mmCIF file of C-alpha atoms in Angstrom:
data_model
loop_
_atom_site.group_PDB
_atom_site.id
_atom_site.type_symbol
_atom_site.label_atom_id
_atom_site.label_comp_id
_atom_site.label_asym_id
_atom_site.label_seq_id
_atom_site.Cartn_x
_atom_site.Cartn_y
_atom_site.Cartn_z
ATOM 1 C CA MET A 104 48.517 -51.154 15.235
ATOM 2 C CA ALA A 105 50.310 -48.486 17.227
ATOM 3 C CA HIS A 106 51.437 -46.944 13.952
ATOM 4 C CA ARG A 107 47.806 -46.717 12.695
ATOM 5 C CA VAL A 108 46.581 -45.048 15.924
ATOM 6 C CA HIS A 109 49.399 -42.557 15.802
ATOM 7 C CA ASP A 110 48.706 -41.852 12.139
ATOM 8 C CA HIS A 111 44.981 -41.264 12.822
ATOM 9 C CA GLN A 112 45.736 -38.923 15.747
ATOM 10 C CA SER A 113 48.207 -36.935 13.680
ATOM 11 C CA ARG A 114 45.571 -36.353 11.002
ATOM 12 C CA LEU A 115 42.823 -35.227 13.449
ATOM 13 C CA PRO A 116 44.164 -31.704 14.161
ATOM 14 C CA VAL A 117 44.502 -31.134 10.413
ATOM 15 C CA ALA A 118 40.835 -32.001 9.897
ATOM 16 C CA GLN A 119 39.808 -29.744 12.789
ATOM 17 C CA ALA A 120 41.935 -26.933 11.412
ATOM 18 C CA THR A 121 40.307 -27.356 8.029
ATOM 19 C CA VAL A 122 36.835 -26.896 9.564
ATOM 20 C CA LEU A 123 37.926 -23.868 11.569
ATOM 21 C CA ALA A 124 39.615 -22.303 8.575
ATOM 22 C CA LEU A 125 36.413 -22.107 6.489
ATOM 23 C CA PRO A 126 35.838 -18.619 5.114
ATOM 24 C CA PRO A 127 33.617 -16.461 7.366
ATOM 25 C CA SER A 128 31.073 -16.031 4.583
ATOM 26 C CA SER A 129 30.660 -19.804 4.293
ATOM 27 C CA GLN A 130 30.087 -20.228 8.027
ATOM 28 C CA ALA A 131 27.684 -17.307 8.291
ATOM 29 C CA LYS A 132 25.729 -18.141 5.189
ATOM 30 C CA ASP A 133 23.300 -20.500 6.882
ATOM 31 C CA LEU A 134 23.014 -18.287 9.974
ATOM 32 C CA ARG A 135 21.940 -15.228 7.996
ATOM 33 C CA PRO A 136 18.193 -14.525 8.316
ATOM 34 C CA ARG A 137 16.305 -15.133 5.100
ATOM 35 C CA TRP A 138 13.605 -12.648 4.068
ATOM 36 C CA THR A 139 10.873 -14.375 2.082
ATOM 37 C CA ALA A 140 7.868 -13.336 0.008
ATOM 38 C CA LEU A 141 5.597 -14.596 2.819
ATOM 39 C CA ASP A 142 7.264 -12.185 5.257
ATOM 40 C CA SER A 143 6.653 -9.292 2.845
ATOM 41 C CA LEU A 144 3.012 -10.338 2.418
ATOM 42 C CA LEU A 145 2.417 -10.458 6.181
ATOM 43 C CA CYS A 146 4.104 -7.114 6.845
ATOM 44 C CA GLY A 147 2.319 -5.464 3.942
ATOM 45 C CA ALA A 148 -1.115 -6.748 4.983
ATOM 46 C CA PHE A 149 -0.630 -5.554 8.564
ATOM 47 C CA ALA A 150 0.691 -2.152 7.452
ATOM 48 C CA GLY A 151 -2.265 -1.606 5.123
ATOM 49 C CA ALA A 152 -4.831 -2.633 7.754
ATOM 50 C CA VAL A 153 -3.427 -0.310 10.424
ATOM 51 C CA ALA A 154 -3.152 2.698 8.081
ATOM 52 C CA LYS A 155 -6.624 2.380 6.555
ATOM 53 C CA THR A 156 -8.377 1.780 9.874
ATOM 54 C CA VAL A 157 -6.853 4.949 11.337
ATOM 55 C CA ILE A 158 -8.104 7.188 8.506
ATOM 56 C CA ALA A 159 -11.347 5.321 7.668
ATOM 57 C CA PRO A 160 -13.787 8.113 8.761
ATOM 58 C CA LEU A 161 -11.911 10.707 6.666
ATOM 59 C CA ASP A 162 -11.708 8.325 3.724
ATOM 60 C CA ARG A 163 -15.450 7.613 3.795
ATOM 61 C CA THR A 164 -16.228 11.329 3.973
ATOM 62 C CA LYS A 165 -13.967 12.061 1.015
ATOM 63 C CA ILE A 166 -15.646 9.383 -1.143
ATOM 64 C CA ILE A 167 -19.144 10.754 -0.320
ATOM 65 C CA PHE A 168 -18.107 14.208 -1.576
ATOM 66 C CA GLN A 169 -16.256 12.786 -4.594
ATOM 67 C CA VAL A 170 -19.353 11.057 -5.946
ATOM 68 C CA SER A 171 -21.790 13.919 -5.322
ATOM 69 C CA SER A 172 -22.183 17.364 -6.885
ATOM 70 C CA LYS A 173 -22.087 19.091 -3.464
ATOM 71 C CA ARG A 174 -19.423 21.721 -3.013
ATOM 72 C CA PHE A 175 -16.601 20.532 -0.780
ATOM 73 C CA SER A 176 -15.176 22.453 2.146
ATOM 74 C CA ALA A 177 -13.476 21.393 5.372
ATOM 75 C CA LYS A 178 -16.409 22.806 7.337
ATOM 76 C CA GLU A 179 -18.936 20.761 5.337
ATOM 77 C CA ALA A 180 -16.769 17.649 5.618
ATOM 78 C CA PHE A 181 -16.567 17.795 9.406
ATOM 79 C CA ARG A 182 -20.272 18.686 9.590
ATOM 80 C CA LEU A 183 -21.002 15.489 7.655
ATOM 81 C CA ILE A 184 -18.832 13.459 10.059
ATOM 82 C CA TYR A 185 -20.627 15.025 13.042
ATOM 83 C CA CYS A 186 -24.116 14.451 11.584
ATOM 84 C CA THR A 187 -23.288 10.831 10.751
ATOM 85 C CA TYR A 188 -22.045 10.298 14.284
ATOM 86 C CA MET A 189 -25.152 11.870 15.845
ATOM 87 C CA LYS A 190 -27.556 9.989 13.560
ATOM 88 C CA ASP A 191 -26.028 6.508 13.350
ATOM 89 C CA GLY A 192 -23.427 6.342 16.114
ATOM 90 C CA LEU A 193 -19.637 6.242 16.239
ATOM 91 C CA LEU A 194 -19.170 2.937 14.417
ATOM 92 C CA SER A 195 -21.111 4.254 11.410
ATOM 93 C CA LEU A 196 -18.035 6.365 10.593
ATOM 94 C CA TRP A 197 -16.285 3.077 9.820
ATOM 95 C CA ARG A 198 -19.085 1.799 7.527
ATOM 96 C CA GLY A 199 -17.488 -0.013 4.618
ATOM 97 C CA ASN A 200 -14.268 -0.552 6.592
ATOM 98 C CA SER A 201 -14.799 -4.338 6.561
ATOM 99 C CA ALA A 202 -14.811 -4.166 2.762
ATOM 100 C CA THR A 203 -11.788 -1.884 2.974
ATOM 101 C CA MET A 204 -9.926 -4.462 5.101
ATOM 102 C CA VAL A 205 -10.868 -7.288 2.728
ATOM 103 C CA ARG A 206 -9.529 -5.197 -0.102
ATOM 104 C CA VAL A 207 -6.609 -3.303 1.457
ATOM 105 C CA MET A 208 -4.941 -6.233 3.232
ATOM 106 C CA PRO A 209 -4.354 -8.251 0.043
ATOM 107 C CA TYR A 210 -3.705 -4.997 -1.882
ATOM 108 C CA ALA A 211 -1.037 -3.768 0.539
ATOM 109 C CA ALA A 212 0.406 -7.274 0.926
ATOM 110 C CA ILE A 213 0.744 -7.712 -2.849
ATOM 111 C CA GLN A 214 2.026 -4.148 -3.314
ATOM 112 C CA PHE A 215 4.805 -4.336 -0.708
ATOM 113 C CA CYS A 216 5.745 -7.914 -1.609
ATOM 114 C CA SER A 217 5.870 -7.245 -5.345
ATOM 115 C CA HIS A 218 7.818 -4.028 -4.710
ATOM 116 C CA GLU A 219 10.529 -6.060 -2.963
ATOM 117 C CA GLN A 220 10.575 -8.542 -5.868
ATOM 118 C CA TYR A 221 10.636 -5.828 -8.541
ATOM 119 C CA LYS A 222 13.509 -4.095 -6.729
ATOM 120 C CA LYS A 223 15.512 -7.331 -6.816
ATOM 121 C CA LEU A 224 14.711 -7.954 -10.507
ATOM 122 C CA LEU A 225 15.569 -4.398 -11.531
ATOM 123 C CA GLY A 226 18.642 -4.408 -9.310
ATOM 124 C CA ASN A 227 19.921 -7.529 -11.060
ATOM 125 C CA TYR A 228 19.065 -6.084 -14.478
ATOM 126 C CA TYR A 229 20.781 -2.730 -13.884
ATOM 127 C CA GLY A 230 23.657 -4.203 -11.877
ATOM 128 C CA TYR A 231 22.668 -2.794 -8.468
ATOM 129 C CA GLN A 232 22.258 -6.027 -6.462
ATOM 130 C CA GLY A 233 21.777 -5.171 -2.783
ATOM 131 C CA LYS A 234 22.188 -1.428 -3.430
ATOM 132 C CA ALA A 235 19.789 1.512 -3.776
ATOM 133 C CA LEU A 236 18.381 1.666 -7.299
ATOM 134 C CA PRO A 237 18.923 4.678 -9.599
ATOM 135 C CA PRO A 238 15.977 7.120 -9.933
ATOM 136 C CA PHE A 239 14.123 5.631 -12.914
ATOM 137 C CA PRO A 240 14.225 1.951 -11.798
ATOM 138 C CA ARG A 241 13.169 3.185 -8.327
ATOM 139 C CA PHE A 242 10.096 4.842 -9.848
ATOM 140 C CA LEU A 243 9.452 1.836 -12.117
ATOM 141 C CA ALA A 244 9.520 -0.632 -9.198
ATOM 142 C CA GLY A 245 6.847 1.392 -7.385
ATOM 143 C CA SER A 246 4.645 1.744 -10.457
ATOM 144 C CA LEU A 247 4.828 -1.972 -11.251
ATOM 145 C CA ALA A 248 4.041 -2.871 -7.634
ATOM 146 C CA GLY A 249 0.996 -0.597 -7.543
ATOM 147 C CA THR A 250 -0.269 -1.831 -10.916
ATOM 148 C CA THR A 251 0.122 -5.482 -9.889
ATOM 149 C CA ALA A 252 -1.811 -4.947 -6.648
ATOM 150 C CA ALA A 253 -4.585 -2.911 -8.332
ATOM 151 C CA MET A 254 -5.120 -5.459 -11.091
ATOM 152 C CA LEU A 255 -5.458 -8.353 -8.643
ATOM 153 C CA THR A 256 -7.795 -6.656 -6.143
ATOM 154 C CA TYR A 257 -9.894 -4.220 -8.177
ATOM 155 C CA PRO A 258 -13.401 -5.734 -7.629
ATOM 156 C CA LEU A 259 -12.879 -5.361 -3.865
ATOM 157 C CA ASP A 260 -12.200 -1.641 -4.369
ATOM 158 C CA MET A 261 -15.435 -1.319 -6.329
ATOM 159 C CA VAL A 262 -17.388 -3.051 -3.519
ATOM 160 C CA ARG A 263 -15.796 -0.842 -0.886
ATOM 161 C CA ALA A 264 -16.772 2.350 -2.776
ATOM 162 C CA ARG A 265 -20.394 1.151 -3.088
ATOM 163 C CA MET A 266 -20.627 0.381 0.639
ATOM 164 C CA ALA A 267 -19.142 3.749 1.567
ATOM 165 C CA VAL A 268 -21.805 5.790 -0.269
ATOM 166 C CA THR A 269 -24.944 3.735 0.383
ATOM 167 C CA ALA A 270 -27.182 3.185 3.405
ATOM 168 C CA ARG A 271 -26.935 -0.052 5.377
ATOM 169 C CA GLU A 272 -30.374 -1.119 4.065
ATOM 170 C CA MET A 273 -29.130 -1.311 0.474
ATOM 171 C CA TYR A 274 -26.188 -3.639 1.024
ATOM 172 C CA CYS A 275 -26.025 -5.936 4.059
ATOM 173 C CA ASN A 276 -22.456 -7.152 3.669
ATOM 174 C CA ILE A 277 -19.634 -7.624 1.183
ATOM 175 C CA MET A 278 -21.089 -10.748 -0.424
ATOM 176 C CA HIS A 279 -24.456 -9.020 -0.828
ATOM 177 C CA VAL A 280 -22.763 -6.227 -2.803
ATOM 178 C CA PHE A 281 -21.091 -8.743 -5.140
ATOM 179 C CA VAL A 282 -24.317 -10.721 -5.671
ATOM 180 C CA ARG A 283 -26.544 -7.679 -6.189
ATOM 181 C CA ILE A 284 -24.191 -5.905 -8.610
ATOM 182 C CA SER A 285 -23.707 -9.112 -10.611
ATOM 183 C CA GLN A 286 -27.465 -9.761 -10.833
ATOM 184 C CA GLU A 287 -28.697 -6.216 -11.446
ATOM 185 C CA GLU A 288 -25.848 -4.570 -13.366
ATOM 186 C CA GLY A 289 -23.777 -7.450 -14.708
ATOM 187 C CA VAL A 290 -20.359 -8.835 -13.766
ATOM 188 C CA LYS A 291 -18.626 -6.259 -15.997
ATOM 189 C CA THR A 292 -19.776 -3.551 -13.573
ATOM 190 C CA LEU A 293 -17.321 -4.936 -11.001
ATOM 191 C CA TYR A 294 -14.562 -3.605 -13.294
ATOM 192 C CA ARG A 295 -16.142 -0.218 -14.079
ATOM 193 C CA GLY A 296 -13.526 2.473 -13.505
ATOM 194 C CA PHE A 297 -10.652 -0.016 -13.917
ATOM 195 C CA THR A 298 -8.823 2.008 -16.609
ATOM 196 C CA PRO A 299 -8.644 5.307 -14.672
ATOM 197 C CA THR A 300 -7.571 3.292 -11.625
ATOM 198 C CA ILE A 301 -4.576 1.819 -13.458
ATOM 199 C CA LEU A 302 -3.738 5.167 -15.106
ATOM 200 C CA GLY A 303 -3.861 6.796 -11.690
ATOM 201 C CA VAL A 304 -1.942 4.116 -9.776
ATOM 202 C CA ILE A 305 1.076 4.222 -12.125
ATOM 203 C CA PRO A 306 2.102 7.802 -11.172
ATOM 204 C CA TYR A 307 0.748 7.465 -7.610
ATOM 205 C CA ALA A 308 2.569 4.275 -6.618
ATOM 206 C CA GLY A 309 5.640 5.195 -8.635
ATOM 207 C CA ILE A 310 6.008 8.651 -7.076
ATOM 208 C CA THR A 311 5.118 7.426 -3.564
ATOM 209 C CA PHE A 312 7.656 4.588 -3.438
ATOM 210 C CA PHE A 313 10.234 6.684 -5.311
ATOM 211 C CA THR A 314 9.920 9.581 -2.851
ATOM 212 C CA TYR A 315 10.023 7.352 0.235
ATOM 213 C CA GLU A 316 13.022 5.322 -0.964
ATOM 214 C CA THR A 317 14.852 8.484 -2.089
ATOM 215 C CA LEU A 318 14.338 10.218 1.268
ATOM 216 C CA LYS A 319 15.602 7.130 3.118
ATOM 217 C CA LYS A 320 18.664 6.991 0.833
ATOM 218 C CA LEU A 321 19.460 10.703 1.373
ATOM 219 C CA HIS A 322 18.948 10.274 5.118
ATOM 220 C CA THR A 323 21.427 7.370 5.245
ATOM 221 C CA GLU A 324 24.025 9.361 3.265
ATOM 222 C CA LYS A 325 23.675 12.397 5.500
ATOM 223 C CA THR A 326 23.394 10.797 8.958
ATOM 224 C CA LYS A 327 25.417 7.597 8.315
ATOM 225 C CA ARG A 328 22.628 5.688 10.085
ATOM 226 C CA SER A 329 21.363 2.643 8.166
ATOM 227 C CA GLN A 330 17.778 2.971 9.478
ATOM 228 C CA PRO A 331 15.730 6.142 10.236
ATOM 229 C CA TYR A 332 13.878 6.573 13.521
ATOM 230 C CA PRO A 333 10.102 5.855 13.467
ATOM 231 C CA TYR A 334 9.149 9.558 13.475
ATOM 232 C CA GLU A 335 11.522 10.121 10.521
ATOM 233 C CA ARG A 336 9.851 7.256 8.628
ATOM 234 C CA LEU A 337 6.462 8.860 9.328
ATOM 235 C CA ALA A 338 7.704 12.174 7.915
ATOM 236 C CA PHE A 339 9.180 10.502 4.802
ATOM 237 C CA GLY A 340 5.963 8.567 4.240
ATOM 238 C CA ALA A 341 3.850 11.709 4.714
ATOM 239 C CA CYS A 342 5.883 13.574 2.084
ATOM 240 C CA ALA A 343 5.616 10.618 -0.294
ATOM 241 C CA GLY A 344 1.837 10.396 0.155
ATOM 242 C CA LEU A 345 1.325 14.123 -0.280
ATOM 243 C CA ILE A 346 3.213 14.276 -3.573
ATOM 244 C CA GLY A 347 1.891 10.984 -4.977
ATOM 245 C CA GLN A 348 -1.793 11.611 -4.231
ATOM 246 C CA SER A 349 -1.729 15.194 -5.507
ATOM 247 C CA ALA A 350 -0.306 14.027 -8.840
ATOM 248 C CA SER A 351 -2.980 11.391 -9.477
ATOM 249 C CA TYR A 352 -6.023 12.886 -7.708
ATOM 250 C CA PRO A 353 -8.236 13.803 -10.751
ATOM 251 C CA LEU A 354 -8.177 10.180 -11.898
ATOM 252 C CA ASP A 355 -9.204 9.123 -8.395
ATOM 253 C CA VAL A 356 -12.315 11.331 -8.646
ATOM 254 C CA VAL A 357 -13.115 9.906 -12.102
ATOM 255 C CA ARG A 358 -12.819 6.312 -10.910
ATOM 256 C CA ARG A 359 -15.086 6.928 -7.900
ATOM 257 C CA ARG A 360 -17.750 8.525 -10.136
ATOM 258 C CA MET A 361 -17.624 5.539 -12.494
ATOM 259 C CA GLN A 362 -17.662 2.995 -9.644
ATOM 260 C CA THR A 363 -20.746 4.468 -7.978
ATOM 261 C CA ALA A 364 -22.704 5.420 -11.134
ATOM 262 C CA GLY A 365 -25.117 2.544 -10.541
ATOM 263 C CA VAL A 366 -26.333 3.928 -7.205
ATOM 264 C CA THR A 367 -26.082 7.678 -7.902
ATOM 265 C CA GLY A 368 -28.189 7.615 -11.079
ATOM 266 C CA SER A 369 -25.375 8.980 -13.246
ATOM 267 C CA SER A 370 -24.302 7.614 -16.608
ATOM 268 C CA TYR A 371 -20.517 7.775 -16.466
ATOM 269 C CA GLY A 372 -19.211 5.406 -19.149
ATOM 270 C CA THR A 373 -15.752 6.562 -20.249
ATOM 271 C CA ILE A 374 -12.842 8.450 -18.665
ATOM 272 C CA LEU A 375 -13.031 11.411 -21.043
ATOM 273 C CA GLY A 376 -16.825 11.507 -20.873
ATOM 274 C CA THR A 377 -16.759 11.496 -17.077
ATOM 275 C CA MET A 378 -14.103 14.233 -16.987
ATOM 276 C CA ARG A 379 -16.036 16.352 -19.477
ATOM 277 C CA GLU A 380 -19.273 16.061 -17.470
ATOM 278 C CA ILE A 381 -17.532 16.877 -14.163
ATOM 279 C CA ILE A 382 -15.777 19.938 -15.645
ATOM 280 C CA THR A 383 -18.968 21.167 -17.331
ATOM 281 C CA GLN A 384 -21.130 20.882 -14.230
ATOM 282 C CA GLU A 385 -18.656 21.644 -11.436
ATOM 283 C CA GLY A 386 -15.498 23.135 -12.961
ATOM 284 C CA VAL A 387 -11.900 21.874 -12.955
ATOM 285 C CA ILE A 388 -10.842 22.780 -9.413
ATOM 286 C CA ARG A 389 -14.176 22.214 -7.655
ATOM 287 C CA GLY A 390 -14.854 19.071 -9.668
ATOM 288 C CA LEU A 391 -11.686 17.130 -10.478
ATOM 289 C CA TYR A 392 -9.926 18.278 -7.303
ATOM 290 C CA LYS A 393 -12.933 18.001 -4.976
ATOM 291 C CA GLY A 394 -11.836 16.690 -1.587
ATOM 292 C CA LEU A 395 -8.116 17.161 -2.288
ATOM 293 C CA SER A 396 -7.648 19.159 0.925
ATOM 294 C CA MET A 397 -9.167 16.215 2.816
ATOM 295 C CA ASN A 398 -6.705 13.962 0.991
ATOM 296 C CA TRP A 399 -3.854 16.216 2.069
ATOM 297 C CA LEU A 400 -4.925 15.508 5.651
ATOM 298 C CA LYS A 401 -5.604 11.781 5.448
ATOM 299 C CA GLY A 402 -3.188 10.786 2.654
ATOM 300 C CA PRO A 403 0.120 11.670 4.326
ATOM 301 C CA ILE A 404 -1.123 10.146 7.607
ATOM 302 C CA ALA A 405 -2.100 6.877 5.884
ATOM 303 C CA VAL A 406 1.039 6.557 3.768
ATOM 304 C CA GLY A 407 3.289 7.542 6.677
ATOM 305 C CA ILE A 408 1.686 4.957 8.976
ATOM 306 C CA SER A 409 1.746 2.318 6.216
ATOM 307 C CA PHE A 410 5.454 2.664 5.368
ATOM 308 C CA THR A 411 6.479 2.998 9.011
ATOM 309 C CA THR A 412 4.449 -0.041 10.086
ATOM 310 C CA PHE A 413 5.880 -2.104 7.203
ATOM 311 C CA ASP A 414 9.491 -1.183 8.019
ATOM 312 C CA ILE A 415 9.103 -1.741 11.762
ATOM 313 C CA THR A 416 7.316 -5.072 11.279
ATOM 314 C CA HIS A 417 9.969 -6.022 8.728
ATOM 315 C CA SER A 418 12.758 -5.308 11.254
ATOM 316 C CA LEU A 419 10.896 -7.214 13.978
ATOM 317 C CA LEU A 420 10.470 -10.307 11.797
ATOM 318 C CA LEU A 421 14.158 -10.233 10.849
ATOM 319 C CA LYS A 422 15.092 -10.185 14.553
ATOM 320 C CA LEU A 423 12.759 -13.108 15.207
ATOM 321 C CA HIS A 424 14.402 -15.011 12.353
ATOM 322 C CA GLN A 425 17.827 -14.294 13.867
ATOM 323 C CA MET A 426 16.642 -15.589 17.249
ATOM 324 C CA GLY A 427 15.429 -18.793 15.603
ATOM 325 C CA TYR A 428 11.689 -18.352 16.160
ATOM 326 C CA PHE A 429 10.922 -18.937 12.462
ATOM 327 C CA THR A 430 12.488 -21.376 10.057
ATOM 328 C CA HIS A 431 11.903 -21.711 6.334
#
């Protein structure tokens, strides 16, 4: 009996030593915070909502000019904002923002979430797991993310454009827009302008994500800091938005004309036909690039806020995971 007790006690330190001698990676594996698709969806939805709400009055003004034949100027744009405010009140500047939120929250959530997933897939495919992707896969991840989000949320974008350019009496709410368009113009109308949207979102999302990720990578290499400061993120996002939106802007004008044809009395049916009519009546610069200067103001602000909000919310959620507030 004494021999058995002694034998058991002599084996105990060995067992303890075995536990303590586990490789650090094995011990830390379960303690490492896990970033999930749900986290990306939440951060993306919040980032999109904040960015679009901030620039909603400028966005609404831009759409009104895009779908009309009026000549655009900064003076006329701000006069329209002022007249709208004086006639209908401050909140009228955010008309259609509820439809924007219904559309932009799932759009931004899907875009940011799918971008993370595409980065992982392309990283595995090209052998860059956990590292910054090379230029082309970086562009491809952004384009695929934007295309995925646009395909899944397009009818909401159509509804938002209709609400932005019509009086309150025409459409009461989001559901009323869906019902009325379906009854009067057919369900297919909800997808009018879909092709120019996809053709525009491929360069826009690709260039925007590519530029932002590239600037962050160059910043890390130069400063040796893993994360930029918030104001640096804003600047990177602003540059990304400026370049991306300028590259795809003519297709944005075409899609808005096609989306709102039912309420403006126009007969825009195809991309080339719409472009031809715009150029014939208004010219290339004043037609296809109408409102671009407004986009240069609102676009960088929106993209900068969106990327910055996503990254900061992302970091906050990771800290909360580390502190044990969330478990998966």
